[in-house]
Tab-separated table of N, CA, C and O in Angstrom:
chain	number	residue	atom	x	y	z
A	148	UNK	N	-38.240	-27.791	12.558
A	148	UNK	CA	-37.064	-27.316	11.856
A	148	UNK	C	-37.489	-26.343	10.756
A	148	UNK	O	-38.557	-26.610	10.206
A	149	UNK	N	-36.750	-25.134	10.300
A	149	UNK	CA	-36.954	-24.263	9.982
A	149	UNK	C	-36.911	-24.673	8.407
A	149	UNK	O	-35.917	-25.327	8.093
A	150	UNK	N	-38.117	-24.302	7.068
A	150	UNK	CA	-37.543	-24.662	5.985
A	150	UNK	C	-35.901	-23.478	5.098
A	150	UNK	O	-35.491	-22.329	5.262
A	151	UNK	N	-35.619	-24.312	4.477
A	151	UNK	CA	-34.373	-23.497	4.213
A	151	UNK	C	-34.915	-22.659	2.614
A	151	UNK	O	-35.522	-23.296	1.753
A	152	UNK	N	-34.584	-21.253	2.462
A	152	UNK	CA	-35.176	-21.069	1.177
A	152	UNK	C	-33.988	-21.122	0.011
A	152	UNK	O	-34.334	-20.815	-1.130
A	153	UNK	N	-32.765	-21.454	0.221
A	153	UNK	CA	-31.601	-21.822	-0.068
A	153	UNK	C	-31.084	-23.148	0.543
A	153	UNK	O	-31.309	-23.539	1.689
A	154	UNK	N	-30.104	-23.991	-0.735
A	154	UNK	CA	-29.913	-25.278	-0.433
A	154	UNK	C	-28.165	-25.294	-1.566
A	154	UNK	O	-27.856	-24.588	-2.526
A	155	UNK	N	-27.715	-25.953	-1.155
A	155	UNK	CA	-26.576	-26.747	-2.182
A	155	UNK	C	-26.434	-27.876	-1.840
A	155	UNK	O	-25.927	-28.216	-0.771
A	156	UNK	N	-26.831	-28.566	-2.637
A	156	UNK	CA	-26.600	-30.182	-3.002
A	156	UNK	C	-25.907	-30.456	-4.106
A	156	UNK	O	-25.812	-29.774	-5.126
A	157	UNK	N	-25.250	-31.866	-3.763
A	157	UNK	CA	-24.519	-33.146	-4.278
A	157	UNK	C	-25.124	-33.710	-5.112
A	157	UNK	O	-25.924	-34.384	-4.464
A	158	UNK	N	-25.365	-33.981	-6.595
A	158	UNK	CA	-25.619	-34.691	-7.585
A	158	UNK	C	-24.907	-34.596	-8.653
A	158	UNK	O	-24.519	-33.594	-9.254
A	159	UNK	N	-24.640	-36.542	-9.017
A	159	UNK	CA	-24.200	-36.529	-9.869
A	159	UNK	C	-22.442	-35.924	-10.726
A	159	UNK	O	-22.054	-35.778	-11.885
A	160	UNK	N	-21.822	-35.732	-9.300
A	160	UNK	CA	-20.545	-34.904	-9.288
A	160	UNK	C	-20.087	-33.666	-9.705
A	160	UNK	O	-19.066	-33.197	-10.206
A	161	UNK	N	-21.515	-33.174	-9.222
A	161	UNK	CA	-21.681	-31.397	-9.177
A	161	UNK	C	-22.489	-30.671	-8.160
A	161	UNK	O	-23.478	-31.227	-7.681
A	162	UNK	N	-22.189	-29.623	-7.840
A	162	UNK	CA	-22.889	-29.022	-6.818
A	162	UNK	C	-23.956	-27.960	-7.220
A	162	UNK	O	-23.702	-26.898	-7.788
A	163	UNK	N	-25.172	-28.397	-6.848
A	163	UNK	CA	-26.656	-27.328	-7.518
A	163	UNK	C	-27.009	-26.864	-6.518
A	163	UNK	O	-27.174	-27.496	-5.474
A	164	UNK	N	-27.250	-25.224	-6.741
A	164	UNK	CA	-28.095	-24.194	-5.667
A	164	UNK	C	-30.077	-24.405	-6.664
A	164	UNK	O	-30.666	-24.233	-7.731
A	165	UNK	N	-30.264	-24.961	-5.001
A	165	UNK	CA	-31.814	-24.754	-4.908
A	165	UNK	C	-31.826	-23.374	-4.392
A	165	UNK	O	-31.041	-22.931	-3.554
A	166	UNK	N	-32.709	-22.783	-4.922
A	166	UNK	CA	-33.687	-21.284	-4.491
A	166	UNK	C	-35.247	-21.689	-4.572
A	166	UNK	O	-35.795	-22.329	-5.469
A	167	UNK	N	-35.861	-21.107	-3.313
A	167	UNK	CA	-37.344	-21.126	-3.697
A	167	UNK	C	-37.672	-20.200	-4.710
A	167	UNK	O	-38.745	-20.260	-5.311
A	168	UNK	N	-36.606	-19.148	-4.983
A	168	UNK	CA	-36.641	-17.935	-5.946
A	168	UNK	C	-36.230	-18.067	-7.103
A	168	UNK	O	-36.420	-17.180	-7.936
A	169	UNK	N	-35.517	-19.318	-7.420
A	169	UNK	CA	-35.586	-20.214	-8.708
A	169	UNK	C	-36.391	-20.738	-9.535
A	169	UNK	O	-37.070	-21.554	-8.912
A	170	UNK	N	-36.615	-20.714	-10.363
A	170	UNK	CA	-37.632	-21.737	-10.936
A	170	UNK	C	-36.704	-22.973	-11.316
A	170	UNK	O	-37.219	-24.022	-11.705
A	171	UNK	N	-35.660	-22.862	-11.226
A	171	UNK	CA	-34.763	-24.284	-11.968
A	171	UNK	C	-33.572	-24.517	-11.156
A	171	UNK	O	-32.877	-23.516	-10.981
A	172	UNK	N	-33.070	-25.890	-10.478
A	172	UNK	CA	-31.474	-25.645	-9.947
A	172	UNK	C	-30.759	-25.052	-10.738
A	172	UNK	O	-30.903	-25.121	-11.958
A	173	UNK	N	-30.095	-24.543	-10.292
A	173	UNK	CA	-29.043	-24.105	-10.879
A	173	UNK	C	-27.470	-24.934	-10.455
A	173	UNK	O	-27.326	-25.553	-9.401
A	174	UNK	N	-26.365	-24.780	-11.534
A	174	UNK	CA	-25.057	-25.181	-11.221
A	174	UNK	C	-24.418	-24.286	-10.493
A	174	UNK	O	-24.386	-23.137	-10.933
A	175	UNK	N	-23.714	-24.607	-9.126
A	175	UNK	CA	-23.324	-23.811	-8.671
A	175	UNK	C	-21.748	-22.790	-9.505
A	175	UNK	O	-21.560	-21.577	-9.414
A	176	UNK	N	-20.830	-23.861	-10.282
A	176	UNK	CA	-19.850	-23.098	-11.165
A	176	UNK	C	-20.801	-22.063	-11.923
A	176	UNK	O	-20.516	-20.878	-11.747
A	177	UNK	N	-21.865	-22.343	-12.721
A	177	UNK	CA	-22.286	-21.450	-13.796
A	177	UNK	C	-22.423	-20.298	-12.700
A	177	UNK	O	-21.756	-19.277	-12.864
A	178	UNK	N	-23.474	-20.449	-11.304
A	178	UNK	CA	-23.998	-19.101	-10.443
A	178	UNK	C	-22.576	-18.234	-10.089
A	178	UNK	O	-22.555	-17.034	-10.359
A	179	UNK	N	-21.330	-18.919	-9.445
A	179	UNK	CA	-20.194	-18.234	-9.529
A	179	UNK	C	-19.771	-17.388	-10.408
A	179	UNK	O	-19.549	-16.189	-10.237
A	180	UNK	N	-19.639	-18.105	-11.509
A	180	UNK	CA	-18.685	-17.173	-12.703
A	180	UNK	C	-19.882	-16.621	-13.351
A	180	UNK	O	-19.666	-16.127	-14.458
A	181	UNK	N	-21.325	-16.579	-12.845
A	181	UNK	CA	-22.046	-15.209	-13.838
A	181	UNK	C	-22.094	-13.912	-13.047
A	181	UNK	O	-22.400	-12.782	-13.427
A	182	UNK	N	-21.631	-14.454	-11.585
A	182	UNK	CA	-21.451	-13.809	-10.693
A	182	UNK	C	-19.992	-12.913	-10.451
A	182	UNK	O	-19.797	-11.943	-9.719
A	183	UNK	N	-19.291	-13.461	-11.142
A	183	UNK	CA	-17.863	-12.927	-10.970
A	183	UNK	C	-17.239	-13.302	-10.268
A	183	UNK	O	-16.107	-12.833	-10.154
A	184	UNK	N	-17.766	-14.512	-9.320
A	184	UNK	CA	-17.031	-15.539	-8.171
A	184	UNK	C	-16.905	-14.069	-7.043
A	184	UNK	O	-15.796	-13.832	-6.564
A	185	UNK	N	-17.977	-13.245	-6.723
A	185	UNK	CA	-18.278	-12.357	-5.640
A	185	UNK	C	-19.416	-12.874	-4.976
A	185	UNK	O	-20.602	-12.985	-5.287
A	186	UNK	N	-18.534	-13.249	-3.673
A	186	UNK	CA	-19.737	-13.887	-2.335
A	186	UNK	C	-21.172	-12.933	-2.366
A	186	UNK	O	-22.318	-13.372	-2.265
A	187	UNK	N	-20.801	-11.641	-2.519
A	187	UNK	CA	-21.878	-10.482	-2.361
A	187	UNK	C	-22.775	-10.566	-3.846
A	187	UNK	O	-23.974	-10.568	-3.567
A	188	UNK	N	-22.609	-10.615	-4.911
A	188	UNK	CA	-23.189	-10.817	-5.728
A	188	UNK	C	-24.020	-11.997	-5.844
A	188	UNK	O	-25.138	-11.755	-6.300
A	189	UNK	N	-23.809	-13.076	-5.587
A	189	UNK	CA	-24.817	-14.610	-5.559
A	189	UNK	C	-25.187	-14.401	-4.725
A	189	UNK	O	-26.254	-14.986	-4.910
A	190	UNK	N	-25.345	-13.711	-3.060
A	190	UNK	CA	-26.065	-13.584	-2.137
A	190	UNK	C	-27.387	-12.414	-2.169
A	190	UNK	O	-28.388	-12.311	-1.460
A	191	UNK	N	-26.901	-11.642	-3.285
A	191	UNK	CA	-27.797	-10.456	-3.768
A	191	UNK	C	-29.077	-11.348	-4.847
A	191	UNK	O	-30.264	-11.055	-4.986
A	192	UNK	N	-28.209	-12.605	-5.549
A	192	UNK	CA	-29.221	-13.148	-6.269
A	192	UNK	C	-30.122	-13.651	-6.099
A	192	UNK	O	-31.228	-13.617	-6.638
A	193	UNK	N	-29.448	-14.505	-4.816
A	193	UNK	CA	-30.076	-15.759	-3.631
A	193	UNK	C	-31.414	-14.631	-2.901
A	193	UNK	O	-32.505	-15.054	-2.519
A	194	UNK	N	-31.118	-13.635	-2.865
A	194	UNK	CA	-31.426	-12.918	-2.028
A	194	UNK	C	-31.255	-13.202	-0.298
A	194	UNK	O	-32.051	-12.943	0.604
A	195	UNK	N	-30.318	-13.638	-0.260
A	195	UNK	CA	-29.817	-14.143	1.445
A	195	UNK	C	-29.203	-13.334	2.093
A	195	UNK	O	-29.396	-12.255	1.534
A	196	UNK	N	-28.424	-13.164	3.143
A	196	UNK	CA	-27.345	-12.449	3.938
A	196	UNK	C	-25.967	-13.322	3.291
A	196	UNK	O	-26.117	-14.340	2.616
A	197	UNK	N	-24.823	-12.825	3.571
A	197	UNK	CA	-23.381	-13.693	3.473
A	197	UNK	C	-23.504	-14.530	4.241
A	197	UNK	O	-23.292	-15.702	3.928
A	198	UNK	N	-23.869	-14.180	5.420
A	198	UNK	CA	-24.219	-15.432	7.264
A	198	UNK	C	-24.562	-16.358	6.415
A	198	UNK	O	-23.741	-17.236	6.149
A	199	UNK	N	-25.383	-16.358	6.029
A	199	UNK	CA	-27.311	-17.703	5.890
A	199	UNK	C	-25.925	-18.534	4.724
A	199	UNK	O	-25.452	-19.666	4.817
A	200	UNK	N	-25.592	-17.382	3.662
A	200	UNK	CA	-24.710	-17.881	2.585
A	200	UNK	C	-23.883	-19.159	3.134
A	200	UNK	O	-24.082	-20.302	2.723
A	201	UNK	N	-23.048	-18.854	3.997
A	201	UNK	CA	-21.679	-19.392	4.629
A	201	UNK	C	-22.506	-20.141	5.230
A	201	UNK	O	-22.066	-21.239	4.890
A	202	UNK	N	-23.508	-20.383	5.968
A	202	UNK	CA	-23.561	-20.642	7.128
A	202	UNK	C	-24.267	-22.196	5.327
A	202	UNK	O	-23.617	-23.242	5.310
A	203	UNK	N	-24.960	-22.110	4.650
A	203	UNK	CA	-25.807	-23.306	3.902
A	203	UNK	C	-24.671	-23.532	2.952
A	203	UNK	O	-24.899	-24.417	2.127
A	204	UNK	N	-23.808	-23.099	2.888
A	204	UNK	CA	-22.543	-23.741	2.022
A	204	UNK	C	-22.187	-24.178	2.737
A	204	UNK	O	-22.598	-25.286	2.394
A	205	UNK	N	-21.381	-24.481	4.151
A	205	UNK	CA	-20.752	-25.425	4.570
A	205	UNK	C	-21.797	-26.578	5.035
A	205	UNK	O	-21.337	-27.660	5.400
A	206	UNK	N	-23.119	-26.370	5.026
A	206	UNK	CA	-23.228	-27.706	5.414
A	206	UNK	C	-23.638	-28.133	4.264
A	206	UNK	O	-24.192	-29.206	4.505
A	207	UNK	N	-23.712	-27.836	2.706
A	207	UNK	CA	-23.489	-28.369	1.636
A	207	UNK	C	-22.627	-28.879	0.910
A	207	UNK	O	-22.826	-29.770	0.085
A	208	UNK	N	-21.224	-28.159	1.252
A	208	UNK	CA	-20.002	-28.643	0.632
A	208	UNK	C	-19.221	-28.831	1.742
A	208	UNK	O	-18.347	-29.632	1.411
A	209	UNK	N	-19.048	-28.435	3.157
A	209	UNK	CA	-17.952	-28.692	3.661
A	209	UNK	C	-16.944	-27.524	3.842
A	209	UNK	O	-16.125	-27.522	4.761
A	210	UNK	N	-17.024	-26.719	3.095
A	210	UNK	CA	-15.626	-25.464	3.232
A	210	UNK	C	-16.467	-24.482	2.989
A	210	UNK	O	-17.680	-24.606	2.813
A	211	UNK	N	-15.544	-23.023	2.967
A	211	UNK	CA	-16.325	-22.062	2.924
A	211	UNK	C	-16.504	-21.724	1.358
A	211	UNK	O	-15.730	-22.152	0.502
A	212	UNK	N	-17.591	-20.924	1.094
A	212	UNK	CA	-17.934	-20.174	-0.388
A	212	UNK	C	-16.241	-19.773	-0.501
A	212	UNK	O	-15.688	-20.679	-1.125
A	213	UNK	N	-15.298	-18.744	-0.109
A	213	UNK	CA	-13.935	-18.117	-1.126
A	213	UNK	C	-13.219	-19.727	-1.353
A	213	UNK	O	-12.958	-20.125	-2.488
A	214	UNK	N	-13.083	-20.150	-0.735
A	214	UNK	CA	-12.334	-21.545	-0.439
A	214	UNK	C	-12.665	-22.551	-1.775
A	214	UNK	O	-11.832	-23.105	-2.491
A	215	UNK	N	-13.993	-22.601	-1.867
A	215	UNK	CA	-14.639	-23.101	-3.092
A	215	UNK	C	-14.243	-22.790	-4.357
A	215	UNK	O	-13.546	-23.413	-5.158
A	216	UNK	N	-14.963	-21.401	-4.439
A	216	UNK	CA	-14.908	-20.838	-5.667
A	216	UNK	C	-13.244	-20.341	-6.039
A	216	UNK	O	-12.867	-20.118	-7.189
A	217	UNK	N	-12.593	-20.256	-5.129
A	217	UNK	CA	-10.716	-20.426	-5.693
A	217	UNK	C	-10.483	-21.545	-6.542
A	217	UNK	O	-9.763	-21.616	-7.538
A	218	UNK	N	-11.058	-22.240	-6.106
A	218	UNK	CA	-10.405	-24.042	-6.558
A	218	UNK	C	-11.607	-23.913	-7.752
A	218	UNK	O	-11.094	-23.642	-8.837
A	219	UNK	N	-12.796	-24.018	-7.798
A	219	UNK	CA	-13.547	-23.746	-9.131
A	219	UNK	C	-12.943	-23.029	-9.926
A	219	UNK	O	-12.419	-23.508	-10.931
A	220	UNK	N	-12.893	-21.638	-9.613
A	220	UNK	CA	-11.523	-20.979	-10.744
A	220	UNK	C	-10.360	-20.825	-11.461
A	220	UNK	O	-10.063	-20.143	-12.442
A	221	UNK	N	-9.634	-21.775	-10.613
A	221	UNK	CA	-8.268	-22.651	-10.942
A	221	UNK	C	-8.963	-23.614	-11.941
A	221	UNK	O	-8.837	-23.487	-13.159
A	222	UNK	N	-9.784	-24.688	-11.289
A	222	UNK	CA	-10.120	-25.764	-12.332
A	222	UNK	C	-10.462	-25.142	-13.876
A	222	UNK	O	-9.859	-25.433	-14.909
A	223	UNK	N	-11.800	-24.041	-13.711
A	223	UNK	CA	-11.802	-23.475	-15.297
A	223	UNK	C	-10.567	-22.411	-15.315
A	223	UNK	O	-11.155	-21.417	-15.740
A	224	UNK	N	-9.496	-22.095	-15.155
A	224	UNK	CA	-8.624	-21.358	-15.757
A	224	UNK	C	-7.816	-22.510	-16.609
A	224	UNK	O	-7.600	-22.443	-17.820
A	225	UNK	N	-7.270	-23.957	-15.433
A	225	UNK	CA	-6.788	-24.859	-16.189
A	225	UNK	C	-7.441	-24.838	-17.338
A	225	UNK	O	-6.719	-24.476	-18.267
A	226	UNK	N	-8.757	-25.140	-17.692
A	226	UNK	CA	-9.295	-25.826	-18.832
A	226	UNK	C	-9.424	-24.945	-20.050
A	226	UNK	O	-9.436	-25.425	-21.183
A	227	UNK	N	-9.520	-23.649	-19.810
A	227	UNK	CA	-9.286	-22.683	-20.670
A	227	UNK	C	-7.865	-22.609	-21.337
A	227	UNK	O	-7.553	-22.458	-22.518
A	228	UNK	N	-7.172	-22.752	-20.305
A	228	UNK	CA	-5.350	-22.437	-21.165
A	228	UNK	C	-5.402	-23.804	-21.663
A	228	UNK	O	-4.688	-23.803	-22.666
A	229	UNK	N	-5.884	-24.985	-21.477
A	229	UNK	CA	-5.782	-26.154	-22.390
A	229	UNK	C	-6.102	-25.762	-23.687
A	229	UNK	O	-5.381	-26.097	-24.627
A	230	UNK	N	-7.132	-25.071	-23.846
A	230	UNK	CA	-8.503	-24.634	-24.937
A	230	UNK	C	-7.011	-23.754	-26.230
A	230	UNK	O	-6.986	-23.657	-27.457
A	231	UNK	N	-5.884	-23.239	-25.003
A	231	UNK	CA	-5.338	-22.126	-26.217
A	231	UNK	C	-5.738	-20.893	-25.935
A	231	UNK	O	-5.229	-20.066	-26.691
A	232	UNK	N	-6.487	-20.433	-25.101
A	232	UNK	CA	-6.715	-19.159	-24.829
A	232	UNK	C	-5.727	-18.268	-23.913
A	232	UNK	O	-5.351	-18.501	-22.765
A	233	UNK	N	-5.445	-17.276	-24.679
A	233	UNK	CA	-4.671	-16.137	-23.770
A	233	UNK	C	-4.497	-16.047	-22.139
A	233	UNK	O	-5.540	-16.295	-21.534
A	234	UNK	N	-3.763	-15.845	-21.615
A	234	UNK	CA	-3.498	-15.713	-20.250
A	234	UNK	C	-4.431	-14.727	-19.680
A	234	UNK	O	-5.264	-15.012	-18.820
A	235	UNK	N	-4.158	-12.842	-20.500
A	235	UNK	CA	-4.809	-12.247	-20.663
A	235	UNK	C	-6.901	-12.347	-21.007
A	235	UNK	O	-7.852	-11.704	-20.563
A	236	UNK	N	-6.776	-13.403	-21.914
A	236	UNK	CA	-8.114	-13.459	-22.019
A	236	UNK	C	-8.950	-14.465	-21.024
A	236	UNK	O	-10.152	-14.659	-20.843
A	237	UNK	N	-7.776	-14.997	-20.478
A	237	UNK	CA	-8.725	-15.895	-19.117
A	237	UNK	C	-8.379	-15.532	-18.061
A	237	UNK	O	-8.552	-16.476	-17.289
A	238	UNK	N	-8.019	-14.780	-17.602
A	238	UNK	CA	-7.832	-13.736	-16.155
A	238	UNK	C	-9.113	-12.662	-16.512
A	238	UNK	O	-9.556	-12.218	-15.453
A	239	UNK	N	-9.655	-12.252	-17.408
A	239	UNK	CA	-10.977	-11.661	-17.989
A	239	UNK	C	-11.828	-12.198	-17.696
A	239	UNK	O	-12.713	-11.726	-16.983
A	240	UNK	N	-11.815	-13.283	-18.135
A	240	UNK	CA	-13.009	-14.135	-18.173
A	240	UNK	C	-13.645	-14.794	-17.125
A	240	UNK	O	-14.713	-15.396	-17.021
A	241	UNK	N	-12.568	-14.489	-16.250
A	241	UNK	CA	-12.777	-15.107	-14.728
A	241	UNK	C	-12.825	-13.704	-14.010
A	241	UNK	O	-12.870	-14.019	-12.821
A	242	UNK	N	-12.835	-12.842	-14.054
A	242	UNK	CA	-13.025	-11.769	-12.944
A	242	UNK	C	-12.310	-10.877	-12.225
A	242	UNK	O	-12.715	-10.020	-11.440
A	243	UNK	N	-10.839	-11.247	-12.674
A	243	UNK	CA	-9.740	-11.173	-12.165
A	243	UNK	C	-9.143	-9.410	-12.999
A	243	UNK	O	-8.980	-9.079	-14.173
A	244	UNK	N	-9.044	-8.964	-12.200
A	244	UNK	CA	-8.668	-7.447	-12.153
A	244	UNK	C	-7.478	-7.054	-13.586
A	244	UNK	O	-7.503	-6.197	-14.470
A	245	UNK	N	-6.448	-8.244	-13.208
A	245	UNK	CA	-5.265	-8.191	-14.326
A	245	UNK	C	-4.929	-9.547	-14.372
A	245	UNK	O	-5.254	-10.476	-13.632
A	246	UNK	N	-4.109	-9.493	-15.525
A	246	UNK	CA	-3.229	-10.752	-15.695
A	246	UNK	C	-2.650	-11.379	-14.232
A	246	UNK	O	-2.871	-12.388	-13.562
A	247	UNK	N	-1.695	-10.071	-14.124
A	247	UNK	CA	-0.502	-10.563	-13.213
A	247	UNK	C	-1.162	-10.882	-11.706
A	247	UNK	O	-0.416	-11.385	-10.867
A	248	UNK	N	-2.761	-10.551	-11.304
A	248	UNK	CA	-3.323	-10.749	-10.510
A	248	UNK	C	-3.388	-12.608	-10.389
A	248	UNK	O	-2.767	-13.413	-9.695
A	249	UNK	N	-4.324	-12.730	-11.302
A	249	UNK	CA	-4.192	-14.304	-12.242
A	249	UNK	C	-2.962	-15.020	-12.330
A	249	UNK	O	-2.882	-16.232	-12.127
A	250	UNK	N	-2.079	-14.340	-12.605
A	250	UNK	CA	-1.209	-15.684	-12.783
A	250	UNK	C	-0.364	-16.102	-11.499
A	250	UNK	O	0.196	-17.184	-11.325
A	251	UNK	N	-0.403	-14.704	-10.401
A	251	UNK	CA	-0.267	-14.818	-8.975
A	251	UNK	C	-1.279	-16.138	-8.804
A	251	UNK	O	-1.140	-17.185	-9.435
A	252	UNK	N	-1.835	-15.996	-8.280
A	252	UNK	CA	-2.778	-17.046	-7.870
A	252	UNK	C	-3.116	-18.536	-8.428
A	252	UNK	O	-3.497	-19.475	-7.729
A	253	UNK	N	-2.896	-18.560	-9.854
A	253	UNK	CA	-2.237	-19.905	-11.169
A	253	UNK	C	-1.363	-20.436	-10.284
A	253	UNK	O	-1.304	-21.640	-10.036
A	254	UNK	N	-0.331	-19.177	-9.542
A	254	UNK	CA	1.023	-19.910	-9.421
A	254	UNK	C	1.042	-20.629	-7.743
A	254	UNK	O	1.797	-21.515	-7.345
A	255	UNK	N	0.257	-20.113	-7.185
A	255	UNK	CA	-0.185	-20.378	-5.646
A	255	UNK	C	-0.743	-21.597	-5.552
A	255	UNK	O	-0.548	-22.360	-4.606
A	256	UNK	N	-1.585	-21.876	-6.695
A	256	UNK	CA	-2.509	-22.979	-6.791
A	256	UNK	C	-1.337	-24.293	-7.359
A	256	UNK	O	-0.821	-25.315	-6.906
A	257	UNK	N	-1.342	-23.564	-8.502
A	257	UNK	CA	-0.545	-25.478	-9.054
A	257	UNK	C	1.240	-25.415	-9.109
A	257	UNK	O	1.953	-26.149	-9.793
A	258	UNK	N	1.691	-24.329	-8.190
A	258	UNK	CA	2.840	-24.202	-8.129
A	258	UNK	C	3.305	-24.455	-9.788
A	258	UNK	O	3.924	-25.473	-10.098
A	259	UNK	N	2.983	-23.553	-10.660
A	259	UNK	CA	3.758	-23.312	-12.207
A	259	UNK	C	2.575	-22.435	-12.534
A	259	UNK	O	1.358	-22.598	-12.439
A	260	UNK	N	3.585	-21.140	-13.084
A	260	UNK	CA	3.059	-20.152	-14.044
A	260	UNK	C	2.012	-20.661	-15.073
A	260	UNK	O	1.988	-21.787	-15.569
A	261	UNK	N	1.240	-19.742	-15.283
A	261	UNK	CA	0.104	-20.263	-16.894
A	261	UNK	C	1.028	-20.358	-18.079
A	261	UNK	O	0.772	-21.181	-18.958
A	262	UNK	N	2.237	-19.462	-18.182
A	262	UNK	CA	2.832	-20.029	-19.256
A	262	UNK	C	3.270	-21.179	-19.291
A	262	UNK	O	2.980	-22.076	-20.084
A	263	UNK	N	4.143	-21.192	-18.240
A	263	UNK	CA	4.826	-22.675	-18.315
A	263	UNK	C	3.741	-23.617	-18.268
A	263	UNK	O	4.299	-24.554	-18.839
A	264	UNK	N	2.889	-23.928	-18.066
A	264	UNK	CA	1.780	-24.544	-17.836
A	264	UNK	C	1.094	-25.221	-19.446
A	264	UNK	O	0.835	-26.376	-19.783
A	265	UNK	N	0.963	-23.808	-20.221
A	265	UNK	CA	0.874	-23.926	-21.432
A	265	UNK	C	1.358	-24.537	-22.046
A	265	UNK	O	0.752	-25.325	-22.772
A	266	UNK	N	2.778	-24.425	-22.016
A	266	UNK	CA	4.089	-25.006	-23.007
A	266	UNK	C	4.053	-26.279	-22.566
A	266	UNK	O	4.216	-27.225	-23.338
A	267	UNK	N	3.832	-26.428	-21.259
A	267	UNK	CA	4.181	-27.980	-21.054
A	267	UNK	C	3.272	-28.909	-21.292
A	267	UNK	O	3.484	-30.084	-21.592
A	268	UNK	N	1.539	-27.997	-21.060
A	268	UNK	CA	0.947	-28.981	-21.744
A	268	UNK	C	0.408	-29.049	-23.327
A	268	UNK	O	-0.373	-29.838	-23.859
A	269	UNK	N	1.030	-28.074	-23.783
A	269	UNK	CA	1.392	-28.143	-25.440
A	269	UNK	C	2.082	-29.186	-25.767
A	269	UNK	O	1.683	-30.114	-26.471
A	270	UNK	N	3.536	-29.028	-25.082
A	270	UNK	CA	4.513	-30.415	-25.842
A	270	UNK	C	3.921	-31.173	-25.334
A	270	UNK	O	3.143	-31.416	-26.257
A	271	UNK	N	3.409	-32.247	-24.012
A	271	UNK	CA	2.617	-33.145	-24.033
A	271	UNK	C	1.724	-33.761	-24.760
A	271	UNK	O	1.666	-34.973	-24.971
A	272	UNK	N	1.004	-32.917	-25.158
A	272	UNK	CA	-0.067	-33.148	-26.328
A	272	UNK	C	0.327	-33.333	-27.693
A	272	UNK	O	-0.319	-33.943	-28.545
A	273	UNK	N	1.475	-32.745	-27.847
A	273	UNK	CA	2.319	-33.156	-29.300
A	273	UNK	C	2.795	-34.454	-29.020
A	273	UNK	O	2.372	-35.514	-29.480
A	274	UNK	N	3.823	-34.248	-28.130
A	274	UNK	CA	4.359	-35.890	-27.933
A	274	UNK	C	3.305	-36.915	-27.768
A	274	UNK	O	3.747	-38.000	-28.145
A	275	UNK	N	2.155	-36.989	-27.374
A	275	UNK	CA	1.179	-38.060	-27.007
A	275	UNK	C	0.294	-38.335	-28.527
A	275	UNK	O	-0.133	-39.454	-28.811
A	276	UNK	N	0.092	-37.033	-29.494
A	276	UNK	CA	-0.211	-37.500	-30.849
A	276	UNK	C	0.860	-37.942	-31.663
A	276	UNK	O	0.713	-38.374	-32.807
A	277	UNK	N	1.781	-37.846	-31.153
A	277	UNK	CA	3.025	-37.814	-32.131
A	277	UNK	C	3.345	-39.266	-32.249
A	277	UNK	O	4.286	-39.636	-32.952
């Protein structure tokens, strides 16, 4: 069997890219978003093809790399608009071309806008200290 010079593994309730071209695992969220969550960019890092890419992500996670990193990006967009940060400044921060690109896709994902999202989990958080 062929060794693999790329790996993603399960530890600890996170997913780490081995590289022989690593000196350290890495988290696969951090390799995404330094990446811009572009399949072509972490495969340029990996130094792999997209194939080898797709082909050692699914038998690491199960789904494909866009499939992934959507739902990774949703999860940190949630956690950012918790934080109070701009709509604007976390459609930035994630890679995302514009707002209205972002909040398309906010709204695809958790069926409710980032605003409404905001507000609602603003008053929540009031009412629950309150």
């Amino acid at each position: 069997m062929k060794r693999r010079d790329v790996e993603i593994v399960h530890r600890n309730g996170q997913f780490w890219v081995l590289s022989v071209r690593e000196a350290q695992p890495r988290l696969l969220t951090e390799m995404a978003r330094a990446c811009g969550y572009s399949v072509a960019r972490i495969c340029q890092r990996l130094e792999i093809s997209e194939r080898q890419f797709r082909r050692v992500f699914a038998d690491g996670i199960g789904m494909a790399p866009k499939e992934w990193m959507r739902q990774d990006r949703m999860v940190t967009a949630r956690s950012l608009l918790r934080e109070g940060r701009s709509i604007k400044e976390v459609a930035m921060d994630l890679g995302y071309t514009a707002s209205k690109v972002f909040a398309r896709e906010f709204n695809g994902f958790y069926e409710v806008s980032p605003t409404h999202f905001q507000r609602k989990d603003c008053s929540f958080r009031m009412r629950a200290a309150g």
